[in-house]
Coordinates of C-alpha atoms and ligand atoms in Angstrom, one line a residue:
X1 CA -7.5 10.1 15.4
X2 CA -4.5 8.7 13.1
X3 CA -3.9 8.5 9.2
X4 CA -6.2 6.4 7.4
X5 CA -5.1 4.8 3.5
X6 CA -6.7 3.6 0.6
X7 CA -4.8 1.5 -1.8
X8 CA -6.6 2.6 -5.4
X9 CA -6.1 0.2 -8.6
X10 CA -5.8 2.1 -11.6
X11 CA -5.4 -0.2 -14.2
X12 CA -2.8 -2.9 -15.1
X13 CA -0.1 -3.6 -18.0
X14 CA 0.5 -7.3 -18.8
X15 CA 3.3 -8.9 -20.6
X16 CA 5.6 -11.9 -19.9
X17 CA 6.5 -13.0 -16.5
X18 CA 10.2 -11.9 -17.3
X19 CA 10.5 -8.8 -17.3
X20 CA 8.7 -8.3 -14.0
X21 CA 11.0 -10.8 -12.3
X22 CA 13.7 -13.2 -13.4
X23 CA 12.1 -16.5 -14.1
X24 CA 12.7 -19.3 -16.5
X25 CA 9.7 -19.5 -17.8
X26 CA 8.8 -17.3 -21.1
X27 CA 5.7 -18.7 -21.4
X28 CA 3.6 -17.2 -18.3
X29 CA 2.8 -13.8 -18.4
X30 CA 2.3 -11.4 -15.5
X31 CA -0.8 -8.7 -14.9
X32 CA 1.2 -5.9 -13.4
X33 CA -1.0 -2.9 -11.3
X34 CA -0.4 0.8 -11.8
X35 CA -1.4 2.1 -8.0
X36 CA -1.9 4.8 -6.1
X37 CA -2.3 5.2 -2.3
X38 CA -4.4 7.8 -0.8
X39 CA -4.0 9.0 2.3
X40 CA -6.1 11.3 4.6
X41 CA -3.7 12.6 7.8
X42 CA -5.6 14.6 10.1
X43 CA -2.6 17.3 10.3
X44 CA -1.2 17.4 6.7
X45 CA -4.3 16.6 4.8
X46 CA -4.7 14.6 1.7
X47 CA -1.5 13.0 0.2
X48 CA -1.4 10.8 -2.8
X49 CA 1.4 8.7 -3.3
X50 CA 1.8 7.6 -7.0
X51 CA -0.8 8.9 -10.0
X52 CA -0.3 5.5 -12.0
X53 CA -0.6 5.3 -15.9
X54 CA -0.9 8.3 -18.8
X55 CA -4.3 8.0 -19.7
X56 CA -2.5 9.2 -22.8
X57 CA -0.4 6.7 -22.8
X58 CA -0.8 5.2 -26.4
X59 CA 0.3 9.0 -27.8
X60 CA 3.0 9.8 -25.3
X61 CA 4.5 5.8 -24.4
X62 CA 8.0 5.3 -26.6
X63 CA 7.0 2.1 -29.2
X64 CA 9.5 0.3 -26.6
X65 CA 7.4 1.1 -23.9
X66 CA 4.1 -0.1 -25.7
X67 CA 5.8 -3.0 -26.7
X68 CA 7.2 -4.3 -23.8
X69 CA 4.5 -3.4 -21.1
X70 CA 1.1 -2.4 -22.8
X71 CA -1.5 -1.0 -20.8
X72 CA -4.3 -3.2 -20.7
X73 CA -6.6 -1.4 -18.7
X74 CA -6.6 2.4 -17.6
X75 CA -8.5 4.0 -14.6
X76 CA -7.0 7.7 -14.4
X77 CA -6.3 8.9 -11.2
X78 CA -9.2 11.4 -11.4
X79 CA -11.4 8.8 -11.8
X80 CA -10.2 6.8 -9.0
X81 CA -10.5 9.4 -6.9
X82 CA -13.8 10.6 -8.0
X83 CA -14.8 7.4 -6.8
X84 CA -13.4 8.4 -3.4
X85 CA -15.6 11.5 -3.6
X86 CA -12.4 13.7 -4.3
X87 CA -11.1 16.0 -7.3
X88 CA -7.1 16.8 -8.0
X89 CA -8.1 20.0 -6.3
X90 CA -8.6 18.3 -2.8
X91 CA -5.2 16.7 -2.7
X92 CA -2.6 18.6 -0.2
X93 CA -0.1 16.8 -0.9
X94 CA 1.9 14.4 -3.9
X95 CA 4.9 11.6 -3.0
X96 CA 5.9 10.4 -6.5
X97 CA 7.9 7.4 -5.8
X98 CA 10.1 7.6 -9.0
X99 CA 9.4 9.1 -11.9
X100 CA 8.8 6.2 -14.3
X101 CA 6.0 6.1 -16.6
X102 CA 3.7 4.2 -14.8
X103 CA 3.7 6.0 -11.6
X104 CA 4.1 9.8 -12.6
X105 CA 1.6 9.8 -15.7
X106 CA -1.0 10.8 -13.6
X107 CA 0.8 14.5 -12.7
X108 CA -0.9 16.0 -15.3
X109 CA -3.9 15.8 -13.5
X110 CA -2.6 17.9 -11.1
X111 CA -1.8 20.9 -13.5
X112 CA -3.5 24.3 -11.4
X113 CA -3.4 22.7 -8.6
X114 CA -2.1 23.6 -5.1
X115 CA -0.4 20.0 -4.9
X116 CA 1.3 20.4 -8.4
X117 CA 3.6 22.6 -6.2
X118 CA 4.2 20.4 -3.5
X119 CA 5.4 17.2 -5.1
X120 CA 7.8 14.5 -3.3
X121 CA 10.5 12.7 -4.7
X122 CA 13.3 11.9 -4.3
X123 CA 16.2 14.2 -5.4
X124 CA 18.6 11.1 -6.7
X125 CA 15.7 10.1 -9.0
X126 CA 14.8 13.5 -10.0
X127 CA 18.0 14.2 -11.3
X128 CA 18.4 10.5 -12.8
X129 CA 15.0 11.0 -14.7
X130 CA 16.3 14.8 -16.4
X131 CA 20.1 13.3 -17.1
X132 CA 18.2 10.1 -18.6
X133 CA 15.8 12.0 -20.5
X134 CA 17.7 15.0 -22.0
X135 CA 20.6 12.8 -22.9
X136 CA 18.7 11.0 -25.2
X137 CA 18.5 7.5 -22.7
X138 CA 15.0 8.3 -21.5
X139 CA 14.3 4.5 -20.4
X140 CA 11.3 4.4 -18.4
X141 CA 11.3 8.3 -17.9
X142 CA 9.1 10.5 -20.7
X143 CA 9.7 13.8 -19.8
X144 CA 6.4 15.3 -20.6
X145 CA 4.5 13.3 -18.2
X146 CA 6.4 14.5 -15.2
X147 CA 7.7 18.5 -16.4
X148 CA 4.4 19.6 -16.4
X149 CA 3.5 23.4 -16.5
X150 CA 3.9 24.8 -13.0
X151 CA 5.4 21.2 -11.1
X152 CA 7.5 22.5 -8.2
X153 CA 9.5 19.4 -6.8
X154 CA 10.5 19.4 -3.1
X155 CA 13.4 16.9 -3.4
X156 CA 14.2 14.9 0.2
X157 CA 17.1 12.7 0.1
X158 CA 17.3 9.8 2.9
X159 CA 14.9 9.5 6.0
X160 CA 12.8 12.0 6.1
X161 CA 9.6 12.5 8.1
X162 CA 6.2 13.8 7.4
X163 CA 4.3 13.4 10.9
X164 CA 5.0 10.8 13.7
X165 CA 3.2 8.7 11.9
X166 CA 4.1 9.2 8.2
X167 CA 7.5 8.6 7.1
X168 CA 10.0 8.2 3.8
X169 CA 12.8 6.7 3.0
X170 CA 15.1 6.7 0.1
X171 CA 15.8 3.4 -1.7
X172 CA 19.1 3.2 -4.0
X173 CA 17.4 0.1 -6.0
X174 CA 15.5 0.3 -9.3
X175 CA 16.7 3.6 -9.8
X176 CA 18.9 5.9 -8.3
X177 CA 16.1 6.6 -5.6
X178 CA 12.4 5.3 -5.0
X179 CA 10.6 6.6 -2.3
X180 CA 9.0 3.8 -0.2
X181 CA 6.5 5.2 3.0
X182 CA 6.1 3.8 6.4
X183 CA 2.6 4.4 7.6
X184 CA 1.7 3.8 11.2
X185 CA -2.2 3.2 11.2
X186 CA -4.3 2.8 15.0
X187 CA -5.9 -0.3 13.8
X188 CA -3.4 -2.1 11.1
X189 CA -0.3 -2.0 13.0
X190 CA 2.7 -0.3 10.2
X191 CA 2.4 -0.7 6.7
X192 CA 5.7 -0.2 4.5
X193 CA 5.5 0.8 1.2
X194 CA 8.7 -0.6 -1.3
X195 CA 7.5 0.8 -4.5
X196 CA 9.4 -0.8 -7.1
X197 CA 12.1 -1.5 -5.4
X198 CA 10.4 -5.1 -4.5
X199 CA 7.4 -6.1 -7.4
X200 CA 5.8 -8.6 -5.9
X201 CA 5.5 -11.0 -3.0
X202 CA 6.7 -13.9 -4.2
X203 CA 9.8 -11.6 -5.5
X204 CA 10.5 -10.8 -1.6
X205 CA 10.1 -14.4 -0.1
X206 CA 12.0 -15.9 -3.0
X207 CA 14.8 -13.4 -3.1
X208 CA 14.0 -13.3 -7.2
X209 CA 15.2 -9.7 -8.3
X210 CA 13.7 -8.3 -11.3
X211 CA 13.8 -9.0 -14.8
X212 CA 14.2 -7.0 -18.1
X213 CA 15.9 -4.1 -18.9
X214 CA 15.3 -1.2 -16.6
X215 CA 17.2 -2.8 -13.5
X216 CA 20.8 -2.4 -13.7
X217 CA 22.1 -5.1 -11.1
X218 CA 20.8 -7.6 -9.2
X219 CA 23.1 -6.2 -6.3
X220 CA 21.6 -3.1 -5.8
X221 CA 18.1 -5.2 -5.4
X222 CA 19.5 -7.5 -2.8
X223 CA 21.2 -4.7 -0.6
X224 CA 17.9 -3.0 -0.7
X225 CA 16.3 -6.4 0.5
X226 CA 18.3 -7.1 3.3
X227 CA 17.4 -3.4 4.1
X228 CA 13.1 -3.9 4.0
X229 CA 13.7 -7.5 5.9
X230 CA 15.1 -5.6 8.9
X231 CA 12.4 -2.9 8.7
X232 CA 9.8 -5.1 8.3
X233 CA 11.6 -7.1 11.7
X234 CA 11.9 -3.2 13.3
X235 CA 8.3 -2.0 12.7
X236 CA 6.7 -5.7 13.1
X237 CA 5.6 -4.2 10.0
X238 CA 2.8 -5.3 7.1
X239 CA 4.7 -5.0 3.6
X240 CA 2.9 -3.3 0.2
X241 CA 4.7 -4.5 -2.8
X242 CA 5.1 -2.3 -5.8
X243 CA 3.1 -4.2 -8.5
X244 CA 1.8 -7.4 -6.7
X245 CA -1.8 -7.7 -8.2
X246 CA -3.2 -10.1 -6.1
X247 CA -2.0 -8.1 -3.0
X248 CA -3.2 -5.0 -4.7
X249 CA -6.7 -6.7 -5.3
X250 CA -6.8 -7.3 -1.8
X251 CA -5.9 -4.2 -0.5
X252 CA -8.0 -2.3 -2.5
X253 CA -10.7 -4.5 -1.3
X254 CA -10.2 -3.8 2.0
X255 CA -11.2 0.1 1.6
X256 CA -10.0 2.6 4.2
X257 CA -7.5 1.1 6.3
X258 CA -6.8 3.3 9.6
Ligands
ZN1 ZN1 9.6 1.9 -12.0

């Protein structure tokens, strides 16, 4: 018996097309998924990569924040996995893949828990997300939703490997370092996880590196790229983009996954 996933949606921000990925037009605008995955491993027990939106999030958000990618829809992680039959208390384990907003404003949640002192991530981002945040340049980072009472970090940094069938890797893309997961499943072949390192699917296949503010240079977006194009070739692998909705929609569809 292997791993089995479940992609959960957990609610989606929507603003204008460019600041997801650069495009010409100003006109369209883009529904952008917070996610989660959810993961039952039959040694290390229930890990939970992501926690997605604040459900705070119009109290806690900077005006910039709310401004530039409001929250249109909120589905907490406890809810989502309520609807798995699961509490915070059942999760073993937590991979935050950065600590932006939108994928560590869940960790609240977690407060009390035994997984609020097992949390993932990666140490180039954890330190990038404390310098940005207590030298006043916060960006996407809000210190509150990811310093929460009792959060003990285990920081990796590169390769690292959970099980035989669960690994990480550290991408230098987006920030300083976003986790993405390669999960090898009996039944679906590998799945690779990019995070937001690569938004969407039509951001991969057309080589479009992001828009707005929070990516530095498009460099740092192609290197990383070229990198997930020869592990996708390697694995023969399925790829999970970071805020694709219809590939979310799809996935989440698709239930348990093993
Ligand atoms: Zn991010």
């Amino acid at each position: 018996m292997g791993l089995k996933f479940s992609v959960l949606y957990l609610g989606k921000m929507e603003f204008p097309k460019f600041r997801l990925v650069q495009c010409p037009d100003e006109e369209n605008m883009v529904r952008s998924p917070a996610v989660a995955i959810l993961i039952q491993h039959p040694e290390l027990g229930n890990i939970l990569y992501d926690t997605g939106n604040s459900p705070a999030f119009a109290d806690v958000y900077t005006p910039e924040m709310l401004h530039n990618y409001p929250v249109t829809e909120l589905i907490s992680i406890k809810d989502a996995l309520a609807d798995k039959g699961l509490t915070p208390h059942d999760i073993d384990h937590i991979i935050l893949s950065h600590l932006h907003f939108d994928h560590a404003g869940g960790l609240q949640d977690f407060v009390g828990t035994k997984a609020i002192e097992r949390v993932i991530v990666s140490e180039e981002d954890l330190k990038n997300a404390y310098f940005s945040v207590m030298t006043g340049n916060g960006g996407a980072y809000i210190r509150s939703l990811f310093d929460v009472e009792g959060v003990q970090f285990r920081a990796i940094s590169g390769d690292t490997k959970l099980a035989e069938d669960l690994e990480l890797f550290v991408q230098p893309s987006h920030t300083p370092g976003v986790i993405g997961m390669i999960l090898k499943t009996e039944h679906h072949g590998t799945v690779i996880t990019t995070s937001d390192t690569i938004y969407t699917r039509e951001s991969y296949e057309q080589e479009l590196p992001p828009g707005g503010t929070i990516n530095k240079t498009p460099e740092e977006f192609y290197d990383n790229l070229k990198r997930i194009k020869k592990m996708e070739q390697d694995y023969q692998a399925t790829l999970l983009f970071g805020h694709d909705y219809d590939q979310i929609m799809e996935w989440v569809e698709k239930g348990w996954m093993d």
